[in-house]
Short mmCIF file of C-alpha atoms and ligand atoms in Angstrom, two decimals:
data_model
loop_
_atom_site.label_atom_id
_atom_site.label_comp_id
_atom_site.label_asym_id
_atom_site.label_seq_id
_atom_site.Cartn_x
_atom_site.Cartn_y
_atom_site.Cartn_z
CA MET A 174 0.00 0.00 0.00
CA LYS A 175 2.84 2.39 -0.80
CA ASN A 176 0.37 4.68 -2.53
CA LEU A 177 -1.87 5.03 0.49
CA PRO A 178 -0.54 8.40 1.63
CA VAL A 179 -1.02 9.84 -1.84
CA LEU A 180 -4.54 8.47 -1.96
CA MET A 181 -5.25 9.89 1.47
CA ALA A 182 -4.08 13.29 0.32
CA PHE A 183 -6.20 13.02 -2.80
CA PHE A 184 -9.32 12.04 -0.90
CA ALA A 185 -8.71 14.74 1.64
CA ILE A 186 -8.55 17.33 -1.12
CA THR A 187 -11.61 15.85 -2.79
CA LEU A 188 -13.54 16.02 0.45
CA ILE A 189 -12.44 19.56 1.05
CA SER A 190 -13.63 20.59 -2.37
CA CYS A 191 -17.04 19.10 -1.57
CA GLN A 192 -17.52 20.65 1.82
CA ALA A 193 -20.16 23.23 2.61
CA PRO A 194 -19.43 26.87 1.75
CA VAL A 195 -17.55 28.78 4.41
CA PRO A 196 -19.44 31.74 5.93
CA SER A 197 -18.56 35.10 4.42
CA GLY A 198 -15.58 36.79 6.00
CA GLU A 199 -13.98 33.44 6.75
CA PRO A 200 -12.09 32.27 3.70
CA ASP A 201 -11.85 28.53 3.22
CA LEU A 202 -8.14 28.35 3.58
CA HIS A 203 -7.77 24.92 2.07
CA GLN A 204 -8.73 26.50 -1.20
CA HIS A 205 -6.20 29.26 -0.63
CA ILE A 206 -3.15 27.16 0.19
CA ARG A 207 -1.90 25.82 -3.14
CA PHE A 208 0.70 23.09 -3.04
CA ASN A 209 1.77 20.02 -5.03
CA GLN A 210 -0.96 17.54 -4.14
CA VAL A 211 0.99 14.62 -5.63
CA GLY A 212 3.86 15.35 -3.26
CA TYR A 213 7.51 16.35 -3.21
CA TYR A 214 10.79 14.50 -3.62
CA PRO A 215 12.94 14.79 -0.46
CA THR A 216 15.67 16.89 -2.07
CA ALA A 217 13.46 18.79 -4.52
CA LEU A 218 12.46 22.44 -4.45
CA LYS A 219 9.37 22.67 -2.23
CA GLU A 220 7.16 25.68 -2.55
CA PHE A 221 3.55 26.55 -1.94
CA VAL A 222 1.41 29.59 -2.54
CA VAL A 223 -1.17 31.36 -0.40
CA ALA A 224 -3.66 33.14 -2.62
CA ASP A 225 -5.92 36.04 -1.62
CA TYR A 226 -5.40 35.55 2.12
CA GLU A 227 -3.42 37.48 4.67
CA ALA A 228 -0.76 35.57 6.61
CA ALA A 229 2.88 36.16 7.56
CA THR A 230 4.57 32.94 8.63
CA PHE A 231 4.03 29.22 8.42
CA VAL A 232 5.07 25.96 10.01
CA ILE A 233 5.14 22.50 8.48
CA LEU A 234 3.59 19.95 10.85
CA ASP A 235 4.32 16.24 10.79
CA GLU A 236 1.72 13.52 11.19
CA GLU A 237 1.80 13.89 14.97
CA GLY A 238 1.26 17.64 14.75
CA LYS A 239 4.85 18.46 15.71
CA LYS A 240 6.69 21.29 14.00
CA ALA A 241 9.11 19.98 11.36
CA PHE A 242 9.95 23.29 9.67
CA ASP A 243 9.06 26.96 9.86
CA GLY A 244 9.39 29.88 7.51
CA THR A 245 8.19 33.27 6.40
CA LEU A 246 5.82 33.97 3.54
CA VAL A 247 7.14 36.24 0.79
CA ASN A 248 4.75 38.65 -0.87
CA LYS A 249 4.73 38.12 -4.63
CA GLY A 250 2.08 40.69 -5.41
CA LYS A 251 -0.70 40.19 -7.91
CA TRP A 252 -0.42 37.33 -10.38
CA GLU A 253 -2.13 38.57 -13.51
CA ALA A 254 -2.90 35.08 -14.83
CA SER A 255 -5.28 34.30 -11.97
CA GLY A 256 -6.04 37.80 -10.77
CA GLU A 257 -5.03 36.79 -7.25
CA THR A 258 -2.63 38.35 -4.79
CA VAL A 259 -0.18 35.65 -3.83
CA MET A 260 2.40 34.93 -1.16
CA ALA A 261 4.95 32.14 -1.51
CA GLY A 262 6.38 29.81 1.10
CA ASN A 263 9.47 27.68 0.67
CA PHE A 264 10.22 24.59 2.76
CA SER A 265 12.93 23.04 0.60
CA GLY A 266 15.01 22.59 3.77
CA LEU A 267 12.64 19.85 4.93
CA SER A 268 13.78 16.59 3.35
CA LYS A 269 12.65 13.91 5.80
CA PRO A 270 10.08 11.58 4.19
CA GLY A 271 6.65 11.73 5.77
CA ILE A 272 3.12 13.10 5.68
CA TYR A 273 2.81 16.77 6.49
CA THR A 274 0.46 19.73 6.56
CA ILE A 275 1.09 23.45 6.21
CA GLN A 276 -0.17 25.65 9.06
CA LEU A 277 -0.24 29.42 8.74
CA ASN A 278 0.22 31.80 11.67
CA THR A 279 -3.53 32.47 11.53
CA GLY A 280 -4.07 28.84 12.53
CA ARG A 281 -5.40 27.68 9.18
CA VAL A 282 -4.10 24.31 7.98
CA SER A 283 -3.71 22.77 4.54
CA ALA A 284 -4.70 19.30 3.41
CA PRO A 285 -2.00 16.65 3.96
CA PHE A 286 0.75 15.96 1.45
CA GLU A 287 3.69 13.61 1.21
CA ILE A 288 7.45 13.98 0.95
CA ASN A 289 8.97 10.77 -0.38
CA MET A 290 11.16 9.32 -3.09
CA GLY A 291 8.40 7.26 -4.69
CA VAL A 292 5.87 10.03 -4.61
CA TYR A 293 5.37 10.29 -8.38
CA GLY A 294 5.20 6.53 -8.94
CA SER A 295 1.43 6.24 -8.96
CA ALA A 296 1.10 9.31 -11.20
CA LEU A 297 3.53 7.77 -13.70
CA ASP A 298 1.71 4.44 -13.61
CA ALA A 299 -1.63 6.18 -14.17
CA SER A 300 -0.22 8.27 -17.01
CA ILE A 301 0.97 5.19 -18.87
CA LYS A 302 -2.17 3.22 -18.08
CA SER A 303 -4.25 6.05 -19.58
CA PHE A 304 -3.10 5.02 -23.05
CA TYR A 305 -4.70 1.60 -22.59
CA PHE A 306 -8.08 3.33 -22.28
CA GLN A 307 -7.43 5.03 -25.63
CA ARG A 308 -7.07 1.79 -27.55
CA ALA A 309 -9.13 1.56 -30.72
CA SER A 310 -10.47 -1.68 -32.18
CA MET A 311 -10.64 -3.54 -28.89
CA SER A 312 -12.91 -3.68 -25.87
CA ILE A 313 -11.70 -2.44 -22.51
CA GLU A 314 -12.37 -5.37 -20.20
CA GLU A 315 -13.60 -4.80 -16.66
CA GLN A 316 -10.70 -6.73 -15.17
CA PHE A 317 -8.31 -4.15 -16.65
CA GLY A 318 -10.47 -1.03 -16.96
CA GLY A 319 -12.67 -1.30 -13.87
CA GLU A 320 -15.60 1.09 -14.06
CA TRP A 321 -14.29 2.42 -17.40
CA HIS A 322 -14.80 -0.87 -19.22
CA ARG A 323 -16.48 -0.50 -22.60
CA ALA A 324 -17.22 -2.29 -25.83
CA SER A 325 -14.91 -2.26 -28.82
CA GLY A 326 -15.31 0.26 -31.62
CA HIS A 327 -13.67 1.31 -34.88
CA PRO A 328 -12.49 -2.04 -36.25
CA ASP A 329 -10.75 -0.11 -39.05
CA ASP A 330 -10.37 -3.32 -41.04
CA GLN A 331 -11.78 -1.88 -44.27
CA CYS A 332 -10.79 1.77 -44.42
CA LEU A 333 -11.58 3.59 -47.66
CA PHE A 334 -8.92 5.53 -49.52
CA HIS A 335 -9.62 9.23 -49.78
CA PRO A 336 -8.33 10.58 -53.13
CA SER A 337 -5.81 12.68 -51.17
CA SER A 338 -4.04 9.45 -50.27
CA GLY A 339 -3.10 8.96 -53.91
CA LYS A 340 -5.21 5.84 -54.12
CA THR A 341 -8.76 5.39 -55.35
CA GLU A 342 -9.41 1.68 -55.14
CA GLY A 343 -9.50 -1.00 -52.49
CA THR A 344 -9.46 -0.69 -48.71
CA LEU A 345 -6.78 -0.69 -46.03
CA TYR A 346 -6.60 -2.97 -43.01
CA SER A 347 -5.53 -0.52 -40.31
CA PRO A 348 -6.87 -1.58 -36.90
CA GLY A 349 -5.49 -0.78 -33.46
CA GLY A 350 -3.60 2.24 -32.23
CA TRP A 351 -4.80 4.88 -29.80
CA TYR A 352 -7.57 7.37 -30.35
CA ASP A 353 -6.35 10.94 -30.54
CA ALA A 354 -6.82 13.27 -27.58
CA GLY A 355 -10.39 14.38 -28.12
CA ASP A 356 -11.74 12.41 -31.08
CA TYR A 357 -11.71 8.98 -32.62
CA GLY A 358 -9.20 9.86 -35.34
CA LYS A 359 -5.75 8.32 -35.63
CA TYR A 360 -2.99 10.65 -36.79
CA VAL A 361 0.50 9.50 -37.76
CA VAL A 362 2.33 12.72 -36.86
CA ASN A 363 0.71 12.87 -33.42
CA ALA A 364 1.45 9.18 -32.89
CA ALA A 365 5.10 9.60 -33.79
CA ILE A 366 5.62 12.59 -31.51
CA THR A 367 3.83 10.91 -28.61
CA VAL A 368 5.59 7.57 -28.92
CA SER A 369 8.93 9.27 -29.33
CA GLN A 370 8.47 11.05 -26.00
CA MET A 371 7.75 7.70 -24.39
CA LEU A 372 10.74 6.09 -26.08
CA ASN A 373 12.88 8.99 -24.87
CA LEU A 374 11.82 8.14 -21.34
CA LEU A 375 12.81 4.51 -21.88
CA GLU A 376 16.11 5.58 -23.41
CA MET A 377 17.08 8.25 -20.90
CA VAL A 378 15.81 6.97 -17.56
CA PRO A 379 15.20 3.22 -17.94
CA LYS A 380 15.29 2.77 -14.16
CA ALA A 381 12.19 4.93 -13.77
CA ILE A 382 10.05 2.74 -15.99
CA PRO A 383 7.24 0.82 -14.31
CA GLY A 384 7.48 -2.91 -14.77
CA ASP A 385 5.01 -5.51 -15.88
CA LYS A 386 2.15 -4.82 -13.43
CA LEU A 387 0.05 -1.99 -14.82
CA ASN A 388 -2.91 -4.36 -15.18
CA ILE A 389 -3.23 -4.23 -18.94
CA PRO A 390 -3.83 -7.37 -21.04
CA GLU A 391 -0.05 -7.76 -21.57
CA SER A 392 0.84 -7.48 -17.88
CA GLY A 393 2.77 -10.50 -16.68
CA ASN A 394 4.28 -11.37 -20.06
CA GLY A 395 7.79 -10.52 -18.90
CA ILE A 396 8.01 -7.33 -20.97
CA PRO A 397 7.66 -3.85 -19.43
CA ASP A 398 4.07 -2.72 -19.94
CA LEU A 399 5.22 0.59 -21.38
CA LEU A 400 6.85 -1.31 -24.24
CA ASP A 401 3.67 -3.35 -24.70
CA GLU A 402 1.51 -0.23 -24.76
CA ILE A 403 3.77 1.51 -27.27
CA ARG A 404 3.65 -1.58 -29.50
CA TYR A 405 -0.13 -1.26 -29.67
CA GLU A 406 0.36 2.14 -31.29
CA LEU A 407 3.33 1.27 -33.47
CA ASP A 408 1.62 -1.81 -34.89
CA TRP A 409 -1.09 0.53 -36.16
CA VAL A 410 1.37 3.17 -37.33
CA MET A 411 3.10 0.60 -39.51
CA THR A 412 -0.15 -0.15 -41.36
CA MET A 413 -0.11 3.48 -42.55
CA GLN A 414 2.94 2.99 -44.76
CA ASP A 415 2.20 2.79 -48.47
CA GLU A 416 3.92 0.26 -50.73
CA ASP A 417 6.28 2.93 -52.08
CA GLY A 418 7.57 3.81 -48.61
CA GLY A 419 5.55 7.01 -48.15
CA VAL A 420 3.28 7.26 -45.14
CA PHE A 421 -0.38 8.26 -45.09
CA HIS A 422 -1.25 11.26 -42.93
CA LYS A 423 -4.29 10.17 -40.94
CA LEU A 424 -7.17 7.77 -40.52
CA THR A 425 -10.43 9.53 -39.74
CA ALA A 426 -13.94 9.99 -41.07
CA LEU A 427 -14.64 13.10 -43.14
CA ASN A 428 -15.98 14.77 -40.00
CA PHE A 429 -15.93 14.20 -36.25
CA GLY A 430 -18.31 11.61 -34.91
CA GLY A 431 -19.67 13.47 -31.90
CA PHE A 432 -19.52 12.62 -28.22
CA ILE A 433 -20.64 9.00 -28.45
CA MET A 434 -19.25 5.69 -27.26
CA PRO A 435 -16.92 3.92 -29.69
CA GLU A 436 -19.39 1.17 -30.51
CA GLU A 437 -22.05 3.74 -31.51
CA TYR A 438 -19.85 5.27 -34.21
CA ASP A 439 -20.89 4.36 -37.75
CA LEU A 440 -19.15 6.84 -40.06
CA ASP A 441 -17.01 5.56 -42.93
CA ARG A 442 -13.33 5.75 -42.09
CA TYR A 443 -10.81 7.01 -44.63
CA ILE A 444 -7.09 6.92 -45.21
CA ILE A 445 -6.37 10.60 -45.84
CA GLY A 446 -3.31 12.33 -47.26
CA LYS A 447 0.26 11.25 -47.66
CA GLY A 448 3.08 13.65 -47.10
CA THR A 449 6.62 14.59 -46.26
CA TYR A 450 6.34 15.04 -42.52
CA SER A 451 4.11 12.05 -41.86
CA SER A 452 6.80 10.04 -43.67
CA LEU A 453 9.65 11.71 -41.79
CA THR A 454 8.11 11.47 -38.34
CA PHE A 455 7.32 7.83 -39.12
CA ALA A 456 10.95 7.25 -40.15
CA ALA A 457 12.18 8.94 -36.97
CA VAL A 458 10.04 7.03 -34.51
CA MET A 459 10.55 3.69 -36.23
CA ALA A 460 14.33 4.19 -36.27
CA GLN A 461 14.20 5.05 -32.57
CA ALA A 462 11.96 2.07 -31.81
CA SER A 463 14.41 -0.25 -33.54
CA ARG A 464 16.96 0.60 -30.84
CA ILE A 465 14.60 0.38 -27.90
CA TYR A 466 13.11 -2.97 -28.88
CA ALA A 467 16.42 -4.57 -29.95
CA GLU A 468 16.76 -6.42 -26.67
CA THR A 469 13.19 -7.49 -25.90
CA ASP A 470 11.96 -8.09 -29.46
CA PRO A 471 14.76 -8.20 -32.05
CA GLU A 472 12.37 -9.29 -34.77
CA PHE A 473 10.18 -6.22 -34.34
CA ALA A 474 13.28 -4.03 -34.00
CA ALA A 475 14.48 -5.22 -37.41
CA THR A 476 11.02 -4.71 -38.92
CA ALA A 477 10.86 -1.17 -37.55
CA LEU A 478 14.18 -0.23 -39.11
CA THR A 479 13.22 -1.87 -42.39
CA ALA A 480 10.12 0.36 -42.42
CA ALA A 481 11.98 3.54 -41.42
CA GLU A 482 14.46 3.64 -44.29
CA PRO A 483 12.01 3.63 -47.25
CA ALA A 484 9.91 6.29 -45.48
CA TRP A 485 13.01 8.48 -45.31
CA GLU A 486 13.80 7.81 -48.95
CA TRP A 487 10.25 8.73 -49.97
CA ALA A 488 10.56 12.03 -48.10
CA VAL A 489 13.89 12.80 -49.76
CA ALA A 490 12.23 12.22 -53.13
CA HIS A 491 9.15 14.28 -52.10
CA PRO A 492 10.55 16.99 -49.78
CA GLU A 493 7.69 19.47 -49.95
CA VAL A 494 4.43 17.54 -49.89
CA TYR A 495 2.64 19.56 -47.21
CA PHE A 496 -0.63 18.15 -46.00
CA ARG A 497 -3.74 20.32 -46.08
CA ASN A 498 -7.20 19.10 -45.28
CA PRO A 499 -9.06 18.37 -48.52
CA GLU A 500 -12.26 20.42 -48.92
CA ASP A 501 -14.49 17.57 -47.77
CA VAL A 502 -12.44 16.78 -44.63
CA VAL A 503 -12.68 18.74 -41.37
CA THR A 504 -10.91 16.48 -38.86
CA GLY A 505 -7.62 17.60 -37.30
CA GLN A 506 -5.27 18.87 -39.99
CA TYR A 507 -1.98 18.90 -38.12
CA GLY A 508 -0.38 20.69 -41.01
CA ASP A 509 3.14 22.04 -41.34
CA ASN A 510 4.91 24.55 -43.57
CA ASP A 511 8.48 23.52 -42.96
CA SER A 512 9.87 20.01 -43.04
CA SER A 513 13.48 20.95 -42.24
CA ASP A 514 13.04 20.07 -38.57
CA ASP A 515 11.42 16.77 -39.47
CA PHE A 516 14.30 15.93 -41.85
CA TYR A 517 16.74 16.76 -39.05
CA TRP A 518 14.93 14.55 -36.53
CA ALA A 519 14.57 11.57 -38.87
CA ALA A 520 18.17 11.85 -40.04
CA ALA A 521 19.41 11.92 -36.44
CA GLU A 522 17.39 8.86 -35.40
CA LEU A 523 18.46 6.92 -38.48
CA LEU A 524 22.09 7.87 -37.94
CA ILE A 525 22.01 6.70 -34.33
CA SER A 526 20.31 3.41 -35.24
CA THR A 527 22.17 2.53 -38.43
CA GLY A 528 25.49 4.36 -38.13
CA LYS A 529 25.04 5.39 -41.73
CA GLY A 530 25.58 9.10 -42.38
CA1 LIG B 1227 3.99 -6.63 -20.02
CA1 LIG B 1228 8.08 20.78 -39.31
#
């Protein structure tokens, strides 16, 4: 139950936000003491803010109510972004792990918070798990999704080719992947940027990666769940590569489908556009993935690199194919006017993975 203190803090804050209004003239100080509800690392900068409330000094109390730290509030004046007058407190000198509250000299006390090394662990786990809930073409089972279980939608097994894709006949089998942030579209450029950030995490701080217990369908298979989750996206991304190496821009309907559950969606889905930066971002993320998966899945790593190189070559041969939404398409454009940065990124990833300049 290492996450218990964090949960306690969360519930405390939730309860506070639900409590009855405070009589006028008596500000509800819990709303006025702003701190990092997730918690603080022991040696990190630790600050909090008191907004629109008069106080001068503060103490940090431990779980037994004993003083662990004291300090003076510093007036920071009016913060234009919120329209509030704020004072700041700093308790970076307190590094001992524990559960604490902030008490002002007026007697008002904050909700509890934690100082600990593992304090962001549950937030990281939840962040990664959130991608599981975004999976297209599969149901979210109750054993993994709890109250957020739902039926499958968007099989994407017979996507039509929009003329902007360069094709007019046949259909594309393109299931899987994650839904985009606020709609049921699937966008290659967004996918590449997102996955690359996750691969950067794996590459730069492998020790920080949660293991095999995020409670997704692939948990317990001996492979870190973050790698499993990323594969769900990359397996879809790879279906978006055309036979000539170029990469289609997006898979959406002509318009958004509204705020409905996935299984209620019945619009035709199209493969739309094909361009320089979808090809370059594809090349970049696939080249990067080939390094990250080399140890756990050498076969996929080789496939990823084999896909990256023709995408790069297509972009070199078509350096200025900028995607614009066709007249009959209104879903997210994610356009670009300059592919020089995308060339740079793809070239760097390919160089690192292949050694070829
Ligand atoms: Ca796993
Ligand atoms: Ca660009």
